[in-house]
mmCIF file of C-alpha atoms in Angstrom:
data_model
loop_
_atom_site.group_PDB
_atom_site.id
_atom_site.type_symbol
_atom_site.label_atom_id
_atom_site.label_comp_id
_atom_site.label_asym_id
_atom_site.label_seq_id
_atom_site.Cartn_x
_atom_site.Cartn_y
_atom_site.Cartn_z
ATOM 1 C CA MET A 33 47.642 284.687 102.700
ATOM 2 C CA THR A 34 48.861 284.719 106.291
ATOM 3 C CA VAL A 35 48.024 282.836 109.452
ATOM 4 C CA GLU A 36 48.241 284.295 112.941
ATOM 5 C CA LEU A 37 49.614 282.421 115.936
ATOM 6 C CA TYR A 38 50.336 283.172 119.588
ATOM 7 C CA THR A 39 52.865 281.174 121.557
ATOM 8 C CA PRO A 40 51.163 279.127 124.301
ATOM 9 C CA GLY A 41 52.002 281.113 127.443
ATOM 10 C CA HIS A 42 54.529 278.899 129.265
ATOM 11 C CA GLY A 43 56.815 281.790 130.229
ATOM 12 C CA LEU A 44 59.453 283.695 128.289
ATOM 13 C CA TYR A 45 62.122 280.986 128.080
ATOM 14 C CA THR A 46 59.853 278.165 126.887
ATOM 15 C CA ASP A 47 57.736 280.372 124.634
ATOM 16 C CA THR A 48 60.919 281.651 122.986
ATOM 17 C CA LEU A 49 61.997 278.083 122.258
ATOM 18 C CA ILE A 50 58.550 277.336 120.815
ATOM 19 C CA LEU A 51 58.766 280.498 118.679
ATOM 20 C CA TYR A 52 61.986 279.229 117.117
ATOM 21 C CA GLY A 53 60.578 275.721 116.770
ATOM 22 C CA LEU A 54 57.717 277.142 114.731
ATOM 23 C CA ILE A 55 59.713 279.593 112.605
ATOM 24 C CA LEU A 56 63.155 278.167 111.813
ATOM 25 C CA PRO A 57 61.857 275.048 109.996
ATOM 26 C CA LEU A 58 59.819 277.361 107.780
ATOM 27 C CA CYS A 59 62.913 279.460 106.985
ATOM 28 C CA GLU A 60 64.909 276.347 106.105
ATOM 29 C CA VAL A 61 62.264 274.777 103.852
ATOM 30 C CA VAL A 62 61.363 278.015 102.056
ATOM 31 C CA GLY A 63 65.047 278.880 101.667
ATOM 32 C CA GLN A 64 65.720 275.534 99.992
ATOM 33 C CA GLN A 65 62.712 275.865 97.709
ATOM 34 C CA GLU A 66 63.035 279.520 96.702
ATOM 35 C CA GLY A 67 66.636 280.451 97.473
ATOM 36 C CA GLU A 68 65.762 283.758 99.111
ATOM 37 C CA ILE A 69 63.413 284.357 102.029
ATOM 38 C CA PRO A 70 61.259 287.503 101.771
ATOM 39 C CA ALA A 71 61.259 289.606 104.937
ATOM 40 C CA GLU A 72 57.454 289.631 105.017
ATOM 41 C CA LEU A 73 57.264 285.822 105.198
ATOM 42 C CA ILE A 74 57.428 286.105 108.995
ATOM 43 C CA ARG A 75 56.591 288.930 111.378
ATOM 44 C CA ALA A 76 56.946 288.335 115.100
ATOM 45 C CA TRP A 77 56.032 290.628 117.999
ATOM 46 C CA SER A 78 56.570 290.169 121.695
ATOM 47 C CA VAL A 79 53.299 290.633 123.571
ATOM 48 C CA GLY A 80 53.903 290.614 127.308
ATOM 49 C CA GLY A 81 55.250 287.173 128.193
ATOM 50 C CA PHE A 82 54.481 285.561 124.830
ATOM 51 C CA TYR A 83 54.825 286.192 121.091
ATOM 52 C CA ARG A 84 52.408 286.948 118.263
ATOM 53 C CA LEU A 85 53.313 285.673 114.776
ATOM 54 C CA GLU A 86 52.114 286.358 111.269
ATOM 55 C CA VAL A 87 53.337 283.692 108.856
ATOM 56 C CA GLY A 88 52.971 283.853 105.076
ATOM 57 C CA VAL A 89 51.396 280.467 104.384
ATOM 58 C CA ALA A 90 47.973 279.544 103.011
ATOM 59 C CA ASP A 91 46.644 277.934 106.202
ATOM 60 C CA TYR A 92 47.564 276.007 109.325
ATOM 61 C CA ASP A 93 47.647 272.736 107.372
ATOM 62 C CA GLU A 94 50.406 274.073 105.105
ATOM 63 C CA LEU A 95 52.448 275.233 108.088
ATOM 64 C CA ALA A 96 51.999 271.836 109.751
ATOM 65 C CA ASP A 97 53.138 270.115 106.528
ATOM 66 C CA LEU A 98 56.264 272.292 106.366
ATOM 67 C CA ILE A 99 57.204 271.611 110.001
ATOM 68 C CA ALA A 100 56.492 267.877 109.618
ATOM 69 C CA SER A 101 58.595 267.649 106.449
ATOM 70 C CA TYR A 102 61.490 269.381 108.172
ATOM 71 C CA ALA A 103 61.217 267.214 111.305
ATOM 72 C CA ALA A 104 61.178 264.020 109.240
ATOM 73 C CA ASP A 105 64.372 265.081 107.456
ATOM 74 C CA MET A 106 65.947 266.059 110.789
ATOM 75 C CA GLU A 107 65.093 262.905 112.729
ATOM 76 C CA ASP A 108 68.620 261.449 112.746
ATOM 77 C CA ARG A 109 70.152 264.785 113.741
ATOM 78 C CA MET A 110 67.613 265.217 116.536
ATOM 79 C CA VAL A 111 68.554 261.823 117.951
ATOM 80 C CA GLU A 112 72.274 262.572 117.605
ATOM 81 C CA GLU A 113 72.302 266.040 119.164
ATOM 82 C CA LEU A 114 69.556 265.794 121.774
ATOM 83 C CA THR A 115 70.856 262.565 123.333
ATOM 84 C CA ARG A 116 74.590 263.384 123.598
ATOM 85 C CA GLY A 117 76.951 266.348 123.627
ATOM 86 C CA PRO A 118 76.025 269.753 125.070
ATOM 87 C CA LEU A 119 72.302 269.212 124.366
ATOM 88 C CA GLY A 120 72.270 265.583 125.479
ATOM 89 C CA PHE A 121 69.520 265.982 128.076
ATOM 90 C CA PHE A 122 67.090 263.510 126.505
ATOM 91 C CA THR A 123 66.776 259.796 125.860
ATOM 92 C CA GLU A 124 66.164 258.296 122.441
ATOM 93 C CA GLY A 125 62.641 257.559 123.660
ATOM 94 C CA ASP A 126 62.107 261.255 124.432
ATOM 95 C CA VAL A 127 63.268 262.222 120.948
ATOM 96 C CA GLY A 128 61.008 259.585 119.423
ATOM 97 C CA VAL A 129 58.038 261.173 121.187
ATOM 98 C CA PHE A 130 59.069 264.627 119.920
ATOM 99 C CA THR A 131 59.419 263.355 116.362
ATOM 100 C CA GLN A 132 56.072 261.578 116.490
ATOM 101 C CA ALA A 133 54.332 264.804 117.529
ATOM 102 C CA LEU A 134 56.135 266.939 114.939
ATOM 103 C CA THR A 135 55.342 264.574 112.055
ATOM 104 C CA ASP A 136 51.674 264.038 112.993
ATOM 105 C CA THR A 137 50.409 266.570 110.446
ATOM 106 C CA GLY A 138 46.740 266.281 111.403
ATOM 107 C CA GLY A 139 47.285 266.683 115.122
ATOM 108 C CA LEU A 140 49.917 269.354 114.579
ATOM 109 C CA ALA A 141 47.557 271.382 112.365
ATOM 110 C CA ASP A 142 44.863 271.216 115.042
ATOM 111 C CA TYR A 143 47.414 272.345 117.623
ATOM 112 C CA LEU A 144 48.459 275.275 115.428
ATOM 113 C CA ARG A 145 44.801 276.291 115.093
ATOM 114 C CA SER A 146 44.603 276.322 118.884
ATOM 115 C CA LEU A 147 47.383 278.949 118.817
ATOM 116 C CA SER A 148 45.261 281.312 116.701
ATOM 117 C CA THR A 149 44.140 283.008 119.931
ATOM 118 C CA PRO A 150 46.236 283.738 123.038
ATOM 119 C CA GLY A 151 46.163 281.489 126.082
ATOM 120 C CA HIS A 152 46.607 277.937 124.774
ATOM 121 C CA ALA A 153 48.373 276.763 127.941
ATOM 122 C CA GLU A 154 45.621 278.034 130.234
ATOM 123 C CA ARG A 155 42.781 276.744 128.054
ATOM 124 C CA ALA A 156 44.374 273.307 127.800
ATOM 125 C CA GLY A 157 44.948 273.032 131.540
ATOM 126 C CA GLU A 158 48.737 272.948 131.263
ATOM 127 C CA GLY A 159 51.114 274.166 133.962
ATOM 128 C CA ARG A 160 52.090 273.156 137.507
ATOM 129 C CA GLU A 161 48.590 271.911 138.125
ATOM 130 C CA GLY A 162 48.487 270.342 134.665
ATOM 131 C CA ARG A 163 46.238 267.436 133.904
ATOM 132 C CA GLY A 164 47.724 263.982 134.214
ATOM 133 C CA ARG A 165 47.497 263.201 130.518
ATOM 134 C CA TRP A 166 49.986 265.955 129.671
ATOM 135 C CA LYS A 167 53.728 265.365 129.590
ATOM 136 C CA THR A 168 56.138 266.586 132.263
ATOM 137 C CA VAL A 169 58.297 269.332 130.797
ATOM 138 C CA LYS A 170 62.013 268.600 131.177
ATOM 139 C CA LEU A 171 64.188 271.257 132.808
ATOM 140 C CA PRO A 172 66.203 272.199 129.673
ATOM 141 C CA LEU A 173 62.878 273.254 128.118
ATOM 142 C CA MET A 174 61.766 275.132 131.239
ATOM 143 C CA PRO A 175 64.433 275.874 133.883
ATOM 144 C CA MET A 176 61.868 277.453 136.203
ATOM 145 C CA ALA A 177 60.091 274.094 136.474
ATOM 146 C CA GLY A 178 62.786 272.834 138.839
ATOM 147 C CA LYS A 179 62.092 272.117 142.479
ATOM 148 C CA TYR A 180 65.060 274.334 143.311
ATOM 149 C CA LEU A 181 66.609 277.160 141.357
ATOM 150 C CA HIS A 182 70.179 277.909 142.399
ATOM 151 C CA ARG A 183 71.546 281.421 141.950
ATOM 152 C CA ASP A 184 75.329 281.883 141.907
ATOM 153 C CA LEU A 185 75.718 278.585 143.846
ATOM 154 C CA THR A 186 74.972 280.380 147.146
ATOM 155 C CA GLU A 187 71.208 280.775 147.184
ATOM 156 C CA ALA A 188 68.456 278.278 146.415
ATOM 157 C CA SER A 189 64.866 279.368 145.944
ATOM 158 C CA ARG A 190 62.423 276.571 146.656
ATOM 159 C CA TYR A 191 59.476 276.015 144.357
ATOM 160 C CA PRO A 192 56.414 273.761 144.760
ATOM 161 C CA GLN A 193 57.125 270.108 144.056
ATOM 162 C CA ALA A 194 54.261 269.812 141.539
ATOM 163 C CA GLN A 195 55.697 268.987 138.119
ATOM 164 C CA TYR A 196 55.037 271.343 135.225
ATOM 165 C CA LYS A 197 53.036 269.665 132.480
ATOM 166 C CA ALA A 198 52.376 270.619 128.862
ATOM 167 C CA CYS A 199 50.968 268.954 125.773
ATOM 168 C CA GLY A 200 53.208 266.909 123.497
ATOM 169 C CA TYR A 201 53.213 269.536 120.761
ATOM 170 C CA CYS A 202 54.422 272.279 123.110
ATOM 171 C CA CYS A 203 57.219 270.000 124.346
ATOM 172 C CA ALA A 204 58.194 268.883 120.850
ATOM 173 C CA LEU A 205 58.336 272.403 119.402
ATOM 174 C CA ALA A 206 60.320 273.634 122.420
ATOM 175 C CA ALA A 207 62.804 270.780 121.898
ATOM 176 C CA LEU A 208 63.084 271.653 118.201
ATOM 177 C CA GLY A 209 63.702 275.299 119.138
ATOM 178 C CA LEU A 210 66.375 274.212 121.636
ATOM 179 C CA LEU A 211 68.096 272.249 118.884
ATOM 180 C CA GLU A 212 67.875 274.945 116.226
ATOM 181 C CA ALA A 213 68.274 278.241 118.092
ATOM 182 C CA SER A 214 70.179 277.731 121.346
ATOM 183 C CA PHE A 215 73.895 278.284 121.868
ATOM 184 C CA PRO A 216 74.979 275.420 124.149
ATOM 185 C CA ILE A 217 78.380 275.114 125.801
ATOM 186 C CA LEU A 218 79.642 272.043 127.644
ATOM 187 C CA GLY A 219 82.202 272.493 130.418
ATOM 188 C CA ARG A 220 83.811 270.749 133.335
ATOM 189 C CA GLY A 221 84.757 272.281 136.648
ATOM 190 C CA ARG A 222 83.965 270.466 139.876
ATOM 191 C CA GLU A 223 81.268 268.708 137.843
ATOM 192 C CA TRP A 224 80.021 268.566 134.284
ATOM 193 C CA ASN A 225 77.854 271.516 133.405
ATOM 194 C CA ARG A 226 76.022 272.784 130.348
ATOM 195 C CA VAL A 227 75.181 276.413 129.682
ATOM 196 C CA ILE A 228 72.302 277.156 127.311
ATOM 197 C CA THR A 229 71.749 280.648 125.884
ATOM 198 C CA ILE A 230 68.904 281.806 123.650
ATOM 199 C CA LEU A 231 67.906 285.176 122.205
ATOM 200 C CA ALA A 232 64.622 286.843 123.100
ATOM 201 C CA PHE A 233 63.277 290.223 122.048
ATOM 202 C CA ASP A 234 60.773 292.949 122.872
ATOM 203 C CA GLY A 235 59.309 294.544 119.758
ATOM 204 C CA LEU A 236 59.066 293.468 116.112
ATOM 205 C CA THR A 237 61.313 291.206 114.014
ATOM 206 C CA ASP A 238 60.902 289.697 110.564
ATOM 207 C CA ALA A 239 62.212 286.804 108.482
ATOM 208 C CA ARG A 240 65.610 288.446 107.881
ATOM 209 C CA TYR A 241 66.602 288.016 111.519
ATOM 210 C CA PHE A 242 65.406 284.403 111.745
ATOM 211 C CA ASP A 243 67.164 283.481 108.480
ATOM 212 C CA LEU A 244 70.495 284.990 109.553
ATOM 213 C CA LEU A 245 70.253 283.377 112.991
ATOM 214 C CA ALA A 246 69.820 279.963 111.344
ATOM 215 C CA GLU A 247 72.709 280.664 108.951
ATOM 216 C CA TYR A 248 75.032 281.669 111.792
ATOM 217 C CA ARG A 249 74.129 278.574 113.822
ATOM 218 C CA ILE A 250 74.935 276.319 110.864
ATOM 219 C CA ARG A 251 78.051 278.066 109.527
ATOM 220 C CA ASP A 252 79.899 279.604 112.481
ATOM 221 C CA TRP A 253 78.763 278.386 115.880
ATOM 222 C CA GLU A 254 80.513 274.997 115.837
ATOM 223 C CA GLU A 255 83.916 276.683 115.534
ATOM 224 C CA PHE A 256 83.236 279.050 118.435
ATOM 225 C CA TYR A 257 81.806 276.212 120.507
ATOM 226 C CA ARG A 258 85.080 274.275 120.162
ATOM 227 C CA ARG A 259 87.101 277.341 121.146
ATOM 228 C CA LEU A 260 84.984 277.985 124.225
ATOM 229 C CA MET A 261 85.265 274.301 125.159
ATOM 230 C CA ALA A 262 89.062 274.518 124.856
ATOM 231 C CA VAL A 263 89.243 277.215 127.547
ATOM 232 C CA ALA A 264 86.564 275.577 129.738
ATOM 233 C CA ALA A 265 84.504 278.757 129.461
ATOM 234 C CA ALA A 266 81.349 277.153 130.835
ATOM 235 C CA ALA A 267 83.174 276.233 134.037
ATOM 236 C CA GLN A 268 85.413 279.292 134.442
ATOM 237 C CA LEU A 269 83.172 282.218 133.471
ATOM 238 C CA PRO A 270 80.217 283.535 135.463
ATOM 239 C CA LEU A 271 76.987 282.927 133.599
ATOM 240 C CA ARG A 272 76.418 286.607 132.780
ATOM 241 C CA VAL A 273 79.919 286.999 131.278
ATOM 242 C CA LEU A 274 79.556 283.886 129.159
ATOM 243 C CA MET A 275 76.184 285.136 127.894
ATOM 244 C CA LYS A 276 77.694 288.476 126.860
ATOM 245 C CA LEU A 277 80.620 286.707 125.190
ATOM 246 C CA VAL A 278 78.310 284.466 123.148
ATOM 247 C CA VAL A 279 76.537 287.583 121.844
ATOM 248 C CA ALA A 280 79.846 289.292 121.027
ATOM 249 C CA LEU A 281 80.802 286.323 118.830
ATOM 250 C CA PHE A 282 77.759 286.766 116.578
ATOM 251 C CA SER A 283 78.535 287.360 112.916
ATOM 252 C CA PRO A 284 78.408 290.953 111.594
ATOM 253 C CA GLY A 285 75.417 289.985 109.424
ATOM 254 C CA LEU A 286 73.408 288.691 112.374
ATOM 255 C CA VAL A 287 74.315 291.776 114.441
ATOM 256 C CA ARG A 288 73.135 294.007 111.564
ATOM 257 C CA ALA A 289 69.807 292.153 111.339
ATOM 258 C CA MET A 290 69.285 292.515 115.093
ATOM 259 C CA THR A 291 70.107 296.232 114.967
ATOM 260 C CA ALA A 292 67.765 296.796 112.014
ATOM 261 C CA ALA A 293 64.845 295.128 113.795
ATOM 262 C CA GLN A 294 62.393 297.314 115.687
ATOM 263 C CA ALA A 295 63.200 295.485 118.879
ATOM 264 C CA ARG A 296 65.130 295.474 122.124
ATOM 265 C CA TRP A 297 67.158 292.332 122.729
ATOM 266 C CA ARG A 298 67.650 290.042 125.677
ATOM 267 C CA VAL A 299 69.691 286.915 126.126
ATOM 268 C CA LEU A 300 68.367 284.154 128.377
ATOM 269 C CA GLY A 301 70.885 281.842 130.009
ATOM 270 C CA ALA A 302 70.553 278.671 132.058
ATOM 271 C CA ASN A 303 73.337 276.670 133.689
ATOM 272 C CA PHE A 304 72.630 272.958 134.197
ATOM 273 C CA ALA A 305 74.767 270.520 136.171
ATOM 274 C CA GLY A 306 74.600 266.947 137.368
ATOM 275 C CA ARG A 307 73.601 263.896 135.365
ATOM 276 C CA PRO A 308 72.810 264.855 131.736
ATOM 277 C CA LYS A 309 69.450 263.039 131.690
ATOM 278 C CA ALA A 310 68.467 264.419 135.116
ATOM 279 C CA PRO A 311 70.099 267.855 135.356
ATOM 280 C CA GLN A 312 69.770 270.414 138.102
ATOM 281 C CA VAL A 313 69.495 274.153 137.475
ATOM 282 C CA ARG A 314 72.603 275.898 138.827
ATOM 283 C CA GLY A 315 71.679 279.365 137.585
ATOM 284 C CA TYR A 316 69.336 281.313 135.351
ATOM 285 C CA GLN A 317 69.661 284.904 134.117
ATOM 286 C CA GLU A 318 68.071 287.319 131.672
ATOM 287 C CA LEU A 319 70.290 290.131 130.358
ATOM 288 C CA GLU A 320 69.417 293.202 128.312
ATOM 289 C CA ILE A 321 71.924 293.250 125.426
ATOM 290 C CA THR A 322 70.540 295.917 123.064
ATOM 291 C CA ALA A 323 73.381 298.344 123.798
ATOM 292 C CA LEU A 324 75.996 295.620 123.263
ATOM 293 C CA VAL A 325 74.440 294.684 119.900
ATOM 294 C CA HIS A 326 74.382 298.325 118.789
ATOM 295 C CA GLY A 327 77.986 298.819 119.928
ATOM 296 C CA LEU A 328 79.107 295.826 117.872
ATOM 297 C CA ASP A 329 77.160 297.113 114.884
ATOM 298 C CA THR A 330 78.885 300.502 115.168
ATOM 299 C CA LEU A 331 82.271 298.763 115.039
ATOM 300 C CA TYR A 332 81.311 296.709 111.994
ATOM 301 C CA GLU A 333 79.871 299.719 110.184
ATOM 302 C CA ARG A 334 83.229 301.448 110.647
ATOM 303 C CA GLY A 335 85.150 298.531 109.168
ATOM 304 C CA TYR A 336 86.276 296.750 112.333
ATOM 305 C CA MET A 337 87.138 293.069 112.123
ATOM 306 C CA ALA A 338 84.810 290.407 113.505
ATOM 307 C CA PHE A 339 84.994 290.272 117.313
ATOM 308 C CA SER A 340 85.737 286.547 117.077
ATOM 309 C CA GLU A 341 89.208 287.398 115.743
ATOM 310 C CA LEU A 342 90.095 288.644 119.235
ATOM 311 C CA PHE A 343 89.881 285.087 120.576
ATOM 312 C CA PRO A 344 93.633 284.759 121.397
ATOM 313 C CA LEU A 345 93.222 287.668 123.825
ATOM 314 C CA ILE A 346 89.943 286.312 125.167
ATOM 315 C CA ARG A 347 91.639 282.996 125.860
ATOM 316 C CA ALA A 348 94.599 284.669 127.566
ATOM 317 C CA LEU A 349 92.312 286.710 129.840
ATOM 318 C CA ILE A 350 90.303 283.636 130.837
ATOM 319 C CA GLU A 351 93.407 281.547 131.538
ATOM 320 C CA ALA A 352 94.917 284.404 133.569
ATOM 321 C CA GLY A 353 91.775 284.710 135.685
ATOM 322 C CA GLU A 354 91.118 288.238 134.374
ATOM 323 C CA VAL A 355 87.396 287.634 133.897
ATOM 324 C CA ASP A 356 86.568 291.134 135.161
ATOM 325 C CA ALA A 357 88.756 292.637 132.434
ATOM 326 C CA LEU A 358 86.980 290.609 129.758
ATOM 327 C CA GLU A 359 83.576 291.680 131.056
ATOM 328 C CA SER A 360 84.737 295.292 131.285
ATOM 329 C CA PHE A 361 85.648 295.332 127.598
ATOM 330 C CA LEU A 362 82.258 293.876 126.636
ATOM 331 C CA ASP A 363 80.586 296.467 128.859
ATOM 332 C CA PHE A 364 82.681 299.215 127.245
ATOM 333 C CA VAL A 365 81.445 298.176 123.789
ATOM 334 C CA ALA A 366 77.916 298.566 125.148
ATOM 335 C CA SER A 367 78.346 301.720 127.238
ATOM 336 C CA ARG A 368 81.539 303.451 125.990
ATOM 337 C CA SER A 369 82.320 304.082 129.643
ATOM 338 C CA LEU A 370 85.920 305.170 130.248
ATOM 339 C CA LYS A 371 85.838 303.403 133.603
ATOM 340 C CA ASP A 372 85.125 300.078 131.855
ATOM 341 C CA LEU A 373 87.903 300.797 129.346
ATOM 342 C CA TYR A 374 90.368 301.487 132.159
ATOM 343 C CA LEU A 375 89.458 298.267 133.985
ATOM 344 C CA PHE A 376 89.954 296.301 130.770
ATOM 345 C CA ALA A 377 93.304 297.957 130.019
ATOM 346 C CA ARG A 378 94.606 297.276 133.523
ATOM 347 C CA GLY A 379 93.670 293.595 133.334
ATOM 348 C CA ALA A 380 94.908 293.168 129.760
ATOM 349 C CA PHE A 381 98.345 294.649 130.405
ATOM 350 C CA SER A 382 98.678 292.672 133.640
ATOM 351 C CA THR A 383 97.987 289.530 131.618
ATOM 352 C CA LEU A 384 100.557 290.522 128.981
ATOM 353 C CA GLU A 385 103.223 291.146 131.622
ATOM 354 C CA ARG A 386 102.652 287.752 133.230
ATOM 355 C CA MET A 387 102.843 286.070 129.821
ATOM 356 C CA ARG A 388 106.097 287.885 128.980
ATOM 357 C CA THR A 389 107.877 287.195 132.272
ATOM 358 C CA GLY A 390 106.343 283.857 133.210
ATOM 359 C CA ARG A 391 108.021 280.464 133.211
ATOM 360 C CA GLU A 392 105.708 278.843 130.661
ATOM 361 C CA PRO A 393 107.446 278.885 127.247
ATOM 362 C CA GLU A 394 104.178 278.347 125.387
ATOM 363 C CA LYS A 395 102.640 281.486 126.847
ATOM 364 C CA ARG A 396 105.762 283.510 126.121
ATOM 365 C CA LYS A 397 105.418 282.433 122.477
ATOM 366 C CA LEU A 398 101.820 283.670 122.432
ATOM 367 C CA TRP A 399 102.743 287.056 123.921
ATOM 368 C CA GLY A 400 103.247 288.775 120.556
ATOM 369 C CA GLU A 401 99.929 287.638 119.108
ATOM 370 C CA THR A 402 98.076 288.589 122.291
ATOM 371 C CA MET A 403 99.748 292.015 122.258
ATOM 372 C CA ARG A 404 98.512 292.553 118.690
ATOM 373 C CA LYS A 405 94.974 291.751 119.798
ATOM 374 C CA VAL A 406 95.232 294.270 122.652
ATOM 375 C CA ARG A 407 96.172 296.881 120.052
ATOM 376 C CA GLU A 408 93.073 295.869 118.077
ATOM 377 C CA CYS A 409 91.035 296.545 121.214
ATOM 378 C CA GLN A 410 92.643 299.990 121.393
ATOM 379 C CA LYS A 411 91.534 300.537 117.796
ATOM 380 C CA ALA A 412 87.987 299.428 118.693
ATOM 381 C CA ALA A 413 87.944 301.869 121.604
ATOM 382 C CA SER A 414 89.015 304.700 119.312
ATOM 383 C CA LEU A 415 86.299 303.845 116.767
ATOM 384 C CA LEU A 416 83.596 303.764 119.435
ATOM 385 C CA LEU A 417 84.688 306.940 121.208
ATOM 386 C CA THR A 418 84.780 308.924 117.956
ATOM 387 C CA ALA A 419 81.566 307.515 116.444
#
């Protein structure tokens, strides 16, 4: 038995969060019960600006029970992670409202039935002209709902002041997706800022991708988050470079699942600044990353080490201000362009020379390790150019 659902129609960013809020709890519960998740448990297609899902459960009531059971077990973690740290955009009261919606099995089942046909948001009167009884969607769940959207800190596009409203179930599932599927980074430059990245796709994926995404988030992301925090990546890197770097740090297993899917991949990134509970949107971007994912997969198929092992070089490039060199190497993995490889090599060897001749003893000590990582990049270039 399968049930069919369509995400509500709140735009790509929010619908992607809702997709993950619907699917990842199912992967977790089924994985605990059965040990292995069959690929056919979940099939997800992108359909214009929203997603269509086929889920292997008996009915909408069973799916609601699974989500409610997961949310009840996760209540303490939701409070902990959504009220402080890089995802600390919400109050404990907000999280209580999310939890109440997610554990209301009867209301949640009725909501899921409303997703059996496209257009929930329009039918329910949600949106910028949303009815008063609906909840105002917070910016981390919908960056485009802001009064202003800043691009590269130089341009601000003004939007109508009407708040964007959605039902409690849409908000709660989007918040659950933010918790379970986003890659948040906290940084401090002139002000505190938080960068949120999430994966979106065009095409077809199945349960293998969702399962490996959840596994990577649990097992590996915390380590990379600490490393990126240590170099103030959220404050020092342009949003597009940070988004590419987050993708490059994905585990080989997750990269393989993304490559095997019949899909093209995008990463969505939003940069928030200001007070955590009342953030402003400092930037929003969508990047096509299919070529980067396939380039990484080619390296891993040919026995190359995980990209994350290059972090000493990544750190050195960031600290030296050679952001263009870092981006050029990521672009080379995607494009195999010799121009990108040259730009990376020039920046990398400039960084090495400054480390070797500089007055900072600590950086001179790190010169040898960084040099070894540059040689690993040379090896990666050779593997890609001869593939």
